[in-house]
Structures are given as structure tokens and as C-alpha cells.
PDB file of C-alpha atoms in Angstrom:
ATOM      1  CA  MET A  15     -37.408   9.970  42.406  1.00  0.00           C
ATOM      2  CA  GLN A  16     -33.607   7.694  41.022  1.00  0.00           C
ATOM      3  CA  ALA A  17     -35.204   5.408  44.041  1.00  0.00           C
ATOM      4  CA  ALA A  18     -38.076   4.562  41.837  1.00  0.00           C
ATOM      5  CA  LEU A  19     -36.696   4.578  39.129  1.00  0.00           C
ATOM      6  CA  GLU A  20     -34.312   1.923  39.937  1.00  0.00           C
ATOM      7  CA  ALA A  21     -36.573  -0.372  41.707  1.00  0.00           C
ATOM      8  CA  GLY A  22     -38.852  -0.453  38.334  1.00  0.00           C
ATOM      9  CA  ALA A  23     -36.248  -1.017  36.027  1.00  0.00           C
ATOM     10  CA  ARG A  24     -36.204  -4.404  34.358  1.00  0.00           C
ATOM     11  CA  ARG A  25     -32.737  -5.880  34.395  1.00  0.00           C
ATOM     12  CA  LEU A  26     -32.374  -5.934  30.527  1.00  0.00           C
ATOM     13  CA  PRO A  27     -31.058  -9.628  29.205  1.00  0.00           C
ATOM     14  CA  GLU A  28     -26.922  -9.802  28.774  1.00  0.00           C
ATOM     15  CA  LEU A  29     -26.335  -9.931  24.740  1.00  0.00           C
ATOM     16  CA  HIS A  30     -23.851 -12.392  23.515  1.00  0.00           C
ATOM     17  CA  LEU A  31     -22.656 -11.479  20.393  1.00  0.00           C
ATOM     18  CA  GLN A  32     -20.745 -13.507  17.906  1.00  0.00           C
ATOM     19  CA  LYS A  33     -18.392 -11.791  15.065  1.00  0.00           C
ATOM     20  CA  ILE A  34     -19.663 -13.421  11.921  1.00  0.00           C
ATOM     21  CA  LEU A  35     -17.188 -13.484   9.331  1.00  0.00           C
ATOM     22  CA  ALA A  36     -17.812 -13.465   5.687  1.00  0.00           C
ATOM     23  CA  ARG A  37     -15.460 -15.652   3.695  1.00  0.00           C
ATOM     24  CA  ARG A  38     -14.521 -16.082   0.089  1.00  0.00           C
ATOM     25  CA  PRO A  39     -15.349 -19.559  -1.289  1.00  0.00           C
ATOM     26  CA  GLU A  40     -11.225 -20.481  -0.951  1.00  0.00           C
ATOM     27  CA  GLY A  41     -11.847 -19.823   2.802  1.00  0.00           C
ATOM     28  CA  GLN A  42     -10.087 -16.201   2.777  1.00  0.00           C
ATOM     29  CA  PRO A  43     -12.118 -13.058   4.683  1.00  0.00           C
ATOM     30  CA  ALA A  44     -14.325 -11.272   2.120  1.00  0.00           C
ATOM     31  CA  VAL A  45     -13.445  -8.105   3.359  1.00  0.00           C
ATOM     32  CA  ARG A  46      -9.381  -7.700   3.966  1.00  0.00           C
ATOM     33  CA  ARG A  47      -8.122  -4.936   6.281  1.00  0.00           C
ATOM     34  CA  ALA A  48      -6.254  -2.234   5.564  1.00  0.00           C
ATOM     35  CA  MET A  49      -2.642  -2.589   6.719  1.00  0.00           C
ATOM     36  CA  ILE A  50      -0.349  -0.153   5.154  1.00  0.00           C
ATOM     37  CA  ASP A  51       2.930  -1.185   4.438  1.00  0.00           C
ATOM     38  CA  PRO A  52       4.748   1.417   5.663  1.00  0.00           C
ATOM     39  CA  ALA A  53       8.776   1.185   3.924  1.00  0.00           C
ATOM     40  CA  LEU A  54       6.160   0.408   0.983  1.00  0.00           C
ATOM     41  CA  SER A  55       4.227   3.326   1.590  1.00  0.00           C
ATOM     42  CA  ALA A  56       7.256   5.819   1.543  1.00  0.00           C
ATOM     43  CA  ALA A  57       9.605   4.857  -0.990  1.00  0.00           C
ATOM     44  CA  LEU A  58       6.464   4.796  -2.860  1.00  0.00           C
ATOM     45  CA  ILE A  59       6.286   8.720  -1.936  1.00  0.00           C
ATOM     46  CA  ARG A  60      10.373   9.192  -2.264  1.00  0.00           C
ATOM     47  CA  ALA A  61       9.839   8.140  -5.995  1.00  0.00           C
ATOM     48  CA  GLU A  62       7.142  10.250  -6.409  1.00  0.00           C
ATOM     49  CA  ALA A  63       9.349  13.135  -5.166  1.00  0.00           C
ATOM     50  CA  TRP A  64      12.300  12.346  -7.493  1.00  0.00           C
ATOM     51  CA  LYS A  65      10.296  11.514 -10.651  1.00  0.00           C
ATOM     52  CA  ARG A  66       8.469  14.873 -10.371  1.00  0.00           C
ATOM     53  CA  ARG A  67      11.753  16.552  -9.752  1.00  0.00           C
ATOM     54  CA  LEU A  68      12.657  15.090 -12.800  1.00  0.00           C
ATOM     55  CA  LEU A  69      10.282  16.278 -14.977  1.00  0.00           C
ATOM     56  CA  ALA A  70      10.414  19.270 -13.366  1.00  0.00           C
ATOM     57  CA  GLY A  71      13.684  19.997 -14.605  1.00  0.00           C
ATOM     58  CA  ASP A  72      14.924  20.586 -10.987  1.00  0.00           C
ATOM     59  CA  VAL A  73      17.734  18.421 -11.512  1.00  0.00           C
ATOM     60  CA  GLU A  74      19.117  16.938 -14.660  1.00  0.00           C
ATOM     61  CA  SER A  75      19.875  12.699 -13.843  1.00  0.00           C
ATOM     62  CA  LEU A  76      18.913  10.271 -11.369  1.00  0.00           C
ATOM     63  CA  THR A  77      22.587  10.359 -10.660  1.00  0.00           C
ATOM     64  CA  VAL A  78      22.163  13.818  -9.289  1.00  0.00           C
ATOM     65  CA  ILE A  79      19.666  12.761  -7.128  1.00  0.00           C
ATOM     66  CA  ALA A  80      21.081   9.415  -5.979  1.00  0.00           C
ATOM     67  CA  LYS A  81      24.146  11.509  -5.404  1.00  0.00           C
ATOM     68  CA  ALA A  82      22.372  13.931  -3.301  1.00  0.00           C
ATOM     69  CA  GLU A  83      20.331  11.526  -1.302  1.00  0.00           C
ATOM     70  CA  CYS A  84      23.488   9.885  -0.865  1.00  0.00           C
ATOM     71  CA  VAL A  85      22.879   6.570  -2.138  1.00  0.00           C
ATOM     72  CA  THR A  86      23.935   4.860  -5.246  1.00  0.00           C
ATOM     73  CA  PRO A  87      22.778   5.607  -8.466  1.00  0.00           C
ATOM     74  CA  GLU A  88      21.499   1.351  -8.709  1.00  0.00           C
ATOM     75  CA  TYR A  89      19.776   1.970  -5.596  1.00  0.00           C
ATOM     76  CA  ALA A  90      18.250   4.731  -6.739  1.00  0.00           C
ATOM     77  CA  ARG A  91      17.076   3.472 -10.148  1.00  0.00           C
ATOM     78  CA  ARG A  92      15.568   0.498  -8.422  1.00  0.00           C
ATOM     79  CA  MET A  93      13.990   2.707  -6.031  1.00  0.00           C
ATOM     80  CA  ILE A  94      12.687   5.097  -8.282  1.00  0.00           C
ATOM     81  CA  ARG A  95      10.188   2.006  -9.526  1.00  0.00           C
ATOM     82  CA  PRO A  96       7.707   2.572  -7.808  1.00  0.00           C
ATOM     83  CA  ALA A  97       6.356   5.976  -9.169  1.00  0.00           C
ATOM     84  CA  TYR A  98       5.726   4.101 -12.286  1.00  0.00           C
ATOM     85  CA  LEU A  99       2.760   2.083 -11.113  1.00  0.00           C
ATOM     86  CA  ALA A 100      -0.214   1.752 -12.646  1.00  0.00           C
ATOM     87  CA  PRO A 101      -2.612   4.632 -10.805  1.00  0.00           C
ATOM     88  CA  ASP A 102      -4.782   2.395  -9.017  1.00  0.00           C
ATOM     89  CA  LEU A 103      -1.885   0.210  -7.634  1.00  0.00           C
ATOM     90  CA  LYS A 104      -0.230   3.461  -6.342  1.00  0.00           C
ATOM     91  CA  ALA A 105      -3.706   4.569  -4.666  1.00  0.00           C
ATOM     92  CA  SER A 106      -4.188   0.686  -3.389  1.00  0.00           C
ATOM     93  CA  ILE A 107      -0.497   0.834  -1.343  1.00  0.00           C
ATOM     94  CA  LEU A 108      -1.052   4.586   0.406  1.00  0.00           C
ATOM     95  CA  ASP A 109      -4.857   3.007   1.244  1.00  0.00           C
ATOM     96  CA  GLY A 110      -2.937  -0.284   2.628  1.00  0.00           C
ATOM     97  CA  ARG A 111      -4.728  -2.411  -0.018  1.00  0.00           C
ATOM     98  CA  GLN A 112      -2.300  -3.758  -2.402  1.00  0.00           C
ATOM     99  CA  PRO A 113      -1.777  -7.008  -3.996  1.00  0.00           C
ATOM    100  CA  SER A 114      -0.176  -9.746  -1.288  1.00  0.00           C
ATOM    101  CA  GLY A 115       2.082  -9.904  -4.656  1.00  0.00           C
ATOM    102  CA  LEU A 116       2.800  -6.158  -4.379  1.00  0.00           C
ATOM    103  CA  THR A 117       5.676  -5.687  -2.080  1.00  0.00           C
ATOM    104  CA  LEU A 118       8.692  -3.461  -2.015  1.00  0.00           C
ATOM    105  CA  GLU A 119      11.210  -5.959  -2.879  1.00  0.00           C
ATOM    106  CA  ALA A 120       9.083  -7.489  -5.682  1.00  0.00           C
ATOM    107  CA  ILE A 121       9.085  -4.015  -6.869  1.00  0.00           C
ATOM    108  CA  THR A 122      12.763  -3.526  -6.848  1.00  0.00           C
ATOM    109  CA  LYS A 123      14.227  -6.687  -6.770  1.00  0.00           C
ATOM    110  CA  THR A 124      12.924  -8.190 -10.182  1.00  0.00           C
ATOM    111  CA  GLU A 125      12.355  -6.507 -13.995  1.00  0.00           C
ATOM    112  CA  MET A 126       8.884  -4.348 -13.802  1.00  0.00           C
ATOM    113  CA  PRO A 127       7.503  -3.947 -16.292  1.00  0.00           C
ATOM    114  CA  LEU A 128       6.262  -0.713 -17.660  1.00  0.00           C
ATOM    115  CA  ASP A 129       2.737  -1.755 -18.787  1.00  0.00           C
ATOM    116  CA  TRP A 130      -0.246  -1.085 -16.303  1.00  0.00           C
ATOM    117  CA  ASN A 131      -1.935  -4.497 -17.102  1.00  0.00           C
ATOM    118  CA  ASP A 132       0.942  -6.017 -16.937  1.00  0.00           C
ATOM    119  CA  GLN A 133       1.717  -4.946 -13.528  1.00  0.00           C
ATOM    120  CA  ARG A 134      -1.738  -5.603 -12.650  1.00  0.00           C
ATOM    121  CA  ARG A 135      -1.048  -9.404 -13.571  1.00  0.00           C
ATOM    122  CA  LEU A 136       2.452  -9.922 -12.141  1.00  0.00           C
ATOM    123  CA  TYR A 137       1.061  -8.145  -8.734  1.00  0.00           C
ATOM    124  CA  ALA A 138      -1.967  -9.448  -8.098  1.00  0.00           C
ATOM    125  CA  ALA A 139      -0.961 -12.908  -6.783  1.00  0.00           C
TER     126      ALA A 139
END
């Protein structure tokens, strides 16, 4: 039976598939692959934990957190900033689809506006 099937089977033509990429008018891919930034996502998660401890009253200040984490208060002040990003920017970080201008360095090395619309404009690059 197997021999009869093999004898009667036709060879199907080989298909040569090409990868087609949709592009935006400026030449960039229309769909960007998710690229999770491990340092940025870890910083966001840590900043959220610190913020929750502060808001819950578990610790009295960021200085106490800094001491417990063996970091300087200045470092802790810079590293808590991601917790105050707009919710959609936080979600984009965790999904790996954050704007190219939204980096850990951009958040921690320059003043970050607290207004969410200003944040979106600043990090949209």
C-alpha cells in the first residue's frame, strides 16, 4: 500500500517564499519587534516597589530605602523616577515597545517632567 502511494504521488513544486516587510514612509519598518530592555524594566520594577513601600508607610523616607539597599540617597532619588512615568510609558517598557528616546539614561540623567503629556513628548524621539 505504501509503495502504491509513493508510486502515485506527485512531486509538489518547491515554493520560494520571500520575506515581505511593510515600511513606513520614512523607511523604518511598520512593525517594530519587541525588544525588552532588561536594565530599564528592572529599574522600573524596583522603582515601583520602592514607591509602594513609601506610600504604604513601610519606610519613612527614600533615604531609609537607600541605606537598606546599600546605595546612596542621590542614586535612589534618580532610580525612583521610572515609578512616576505615565502608565502607558510604563506598559511600553514592560512590553519592550518603548519609544527609542525612553532609556534608563534619559530618565536618570536629566530632569523628568511629572506631567504625563510632557513625558510623552520628551521621550517620543
